[in-house]
């Protein structure tokens, strides 16, 4: 009987680890697989300095804005 309790306990621990891992994956950020033809990027930490743009706003640091070469904003990272 003790053997069955040990197996059951291990099963519960393993199940909790699997559920915990799935929760972490669900809370991850899904990024589109597109890359804008952007001219530059600005970020709050660098003021108005033109930086090399990230591929898209999902990959940019929080608060950064990606612009077209003509200065039109494309998006701002959440």
PDB file of C-alpha atoms in Angstrom:
ATOM      1  CA  UNK A   1       0.000   0.000   0.000  1.00  0.00           C
ATOM      2  CA  UNK A   2       2.886   2.367   0.744  1.00  0.00           C
ATOM      3  CA  UNK A   3       4.219   1.754  -2.753  1.00  0.00           C
ATOM      4  CA  UNK A   4       0.894   2.906  -4.253  1.00  0.00           C
ATOM      5  CA  UNK A   5       0.953   6.070  -2.141  1.00  0.00           C
ATOM      6  CA  UNK A   6       4.493   6.837  -3.316  1.00  0.00           C
ATOM      7  CA  UNK A   7       3.536   6.347  -6.979  1.00  0.00           C
ATOM      8  CA  UNK A   8       0.441   8.507  -6.522  1.00  0.00           C
ATOM      9  CA  UNK A   9       2.497  11.263  -4.855  1.00  0.00           C
ATOM     10  CA  UNK A  10       5.063  11.214  -7.666  1.00  0.00           C
ATOM     11  CA  UNK A  11       2.251  11.367 -10.214  1.00  0.00           C
ATOM     12  CA  UNK A  12       0.786  14.448  -8.502  1.00  0.00           C
ATOM     13  CA  UNK A  13       4.173  16.185  -8.364  1.00  0.00           C
ATOM     14  CA  UNK A  14       4.850  15.418 -12.030  1.00  0.00           C
ATOM     15  CA  UNK A  15       1.370  16.654 -12.985  1.00  0.00           C
ATOM     16  CA  UNK A  16       1.879  19.903 -11.075  1.00  0.00           C
ATOM     17  CA  UNK A  17       5.169  20.496 -12.890  1.00  0.00           C
ATOM     18  CA  UNK A  18       3.532  19.934 -16.291  1.00  0.00           C
ATOM     19  CA  UNK A  19       0.654  22.291 -15.456  1.00  0.00           C
ATOM     20  CA  UNK A  20       3.098  24.929 -14.176  1.00  0.00           C
ATOM     21  CA  UNK A  21       5.154  24.692 -17.389  1.00  0.00           C
ATOM     22  CA  UNK A  22       2.034  25.063 -19.552  1.00  0.00           C
ATOM     23  CA  UNK A  23       1.005  28.189 -17.654  1.00  0.00           C
ATOM     24  CA  UNK A  24       4.406  29.734 -18.314  1.00  0.00           C
ATOM     25  CA  UNK A  25       4.105  29.036 -22.040  1.00  0.00           C
ATOM     26  CA  UNK A  26       0.611  30.537 -22.202  1.00  0.00           C
ATOM     27  CA  UNK A  27       1.765  33.721 -20.502  1.00  0.00           C
ATOM     28  CA  UNK A  28       4.532  34.141 -23.108  1.00  0.00           C
ATOM     29  CA  UNK A  29       4.382  36.864 -25.711  1.00  0.00           C
ATOM     30  CA  UNK A  30       3.358  35.897 -29.240  1.00  0.00           C
ATOM     31  CA  UNK A  31       5.184  37.962 -31.864  1.00  0.00           C
ATOM     32  CA  UNK A  32       4.180  38.236 -35.527  1.00  0.00           C
ATOM     33  CA  UNK A  33       6.701  36.839 -37.958  1.00  0.00           C
ATOM     34  CA  UNK A  34       6.875  40.053 -39.999  1.00  0.00           C
ATOM     35  CA  UNK A  35       9.625  42.607 -40.265  1.00  0.00           C
ATOM     36  CA  UNK A  36       8.796  46.230 -41.111  1.00  0.00           C
ATOM     37  CA  UNK A  37      10.919  48.166 -43.581  1.00  0.00           C
ATOM     38  CA  UNK A  38      11.475  50.827 -40.919  1.00  0.00           C
ATOM     39  CA  UNK A  39      13.745  53.823 -41.083  1.00  0.00           C
ATOM     40  CA  UNK A  40      14.500  54.290 -37.404  1.00  0.00           C
ATOM     41  CA  UNK A  41      13.268  53.829 -33.848  1.00  0.00           C
ATOM     42  CA  UNK A  42      13.098  56.110 -30.811  1.00  0.00           C
ATOM     43  CA  UNK A  43      12.909  55.014 -27.177  1.00  0.00           C
ATOM     44  CA  UNK A  44      12.068  56.937 -23.986  1.00  0.00           C
ATOM     45  CA  UNK A  45      15.472  56.133 -22.507  1.00  0.00           C
ATOM     46  CA  UNK A  46      17.338  57.697 -25.464  1.00  0.00           C
ATOM     47  CA  UNK A  47      15.191  60.792 -25.999  1.00  0.00           C
ATOM     48  CA  UNK A  48      14.802  61.773 -29.652  1.00  0.00           C
ATOM     49  CA  UNK A  49      17.951  59.951 -30.785  1.00  0.00           C
ATOM     50  CA  UNK A  50      17.315  57.848 -33.917  1.00  0.00           C
ATOM     51  CA  UNK A  51      18.202  54.230 -33.190  1.00  0.00           C
ATOM     52  CA  UNK A  52      18.449  51.187 -35.455  1.00  0.00           C
ATOM     53  CA  UNK A  53      14.897  49.802 -35.556  1.00  0.00           C
ATOM     54  CA  UNK A  54      13.815  46.437 -34.238  1.00  0.00           C
ATOM     55  CA  UNK A  55      12.144  44.125 -36.725  1.00  0.00           C
ATOM     56  CA  UNK A  56       8.686  44.904 -35.280  1.00  0.00           C
ATOM     57  CA  UNK A  57       7.155  46.409 -32.130  1.00  0.00           C
ATOM     58  CA  UNK A  58       6.803  43.033 -30.477  1.00  0.00           C
ATOM     59  CA  UNK A  59      10.591  42.737 -30.460  1.00  0.00           C
ATOM     60  CA  UNK A  60      11.271  46.372 -29.538  1.00  0.00           C
ATOM     61  CA  UNK A  61      11.856  47.448 -25.930  1.00  0.00           C
ATOM     62  CA  UNK A  62       8.783  48.705 -24.051  1.00  0.00           C
ATOM     63  CA  UNK A  63       7.747  52.232 -25.022  1.00  0.00           C
ATOM     64  CA  UNK A  64       9.878  52.417 -28.169  1.00  0.00           C
ATOM     65  CA  UNK A  65       8.285  53.670 -31.393  1.00  0.00           C
ATOM     66  CA  UNK A  66       9.262  52.429 -34.845  1.00  0.00           C
ATOM     67  CA  UNK A  67       9.032  54.921 -37.733  1.00  0.00           C
ATOM     68  CA  UNK A  68       9.064  54.812 -41.524  1.00  0.00           C
ATOM     69  CA  UNK A  69      11.947  56.651 -43.213  1.00  0.00           C
ATOM     70  CA  UNK A  70       9.618  59.658 -43.771  1.00  0.00           C
ATOM     71  CA  UNK A  71       8.922  59.959 -40.017  1.00  0.00           C
ATOM     72  CA  UNK A  72       5.472  58.352 -39.980  1.00  0.00           C
ATOM     73  CA  UNK A  73       5.074  56.155 -36.880  1.00  0.00           C
ATOM     74  CA  UNK A  74       4.463  52.472 -37.598  1.00  0.00           C
ATOM     75  CA  UNK A  75       3.843  51.250 -34.062  1.00  0.00           C
ATOM     76  CA  UNK A  76       4.796  51.636 -30.400  1.00  0.00           C
ATOM     77  CA  UNK A  77       5.928  48.698 -28.291  1.00  0.00           C
ATOM     78  CA  UNK A  78       3.560  47.977 -25.389  1.00  0.00           C
TER      79      UNK A  78
END
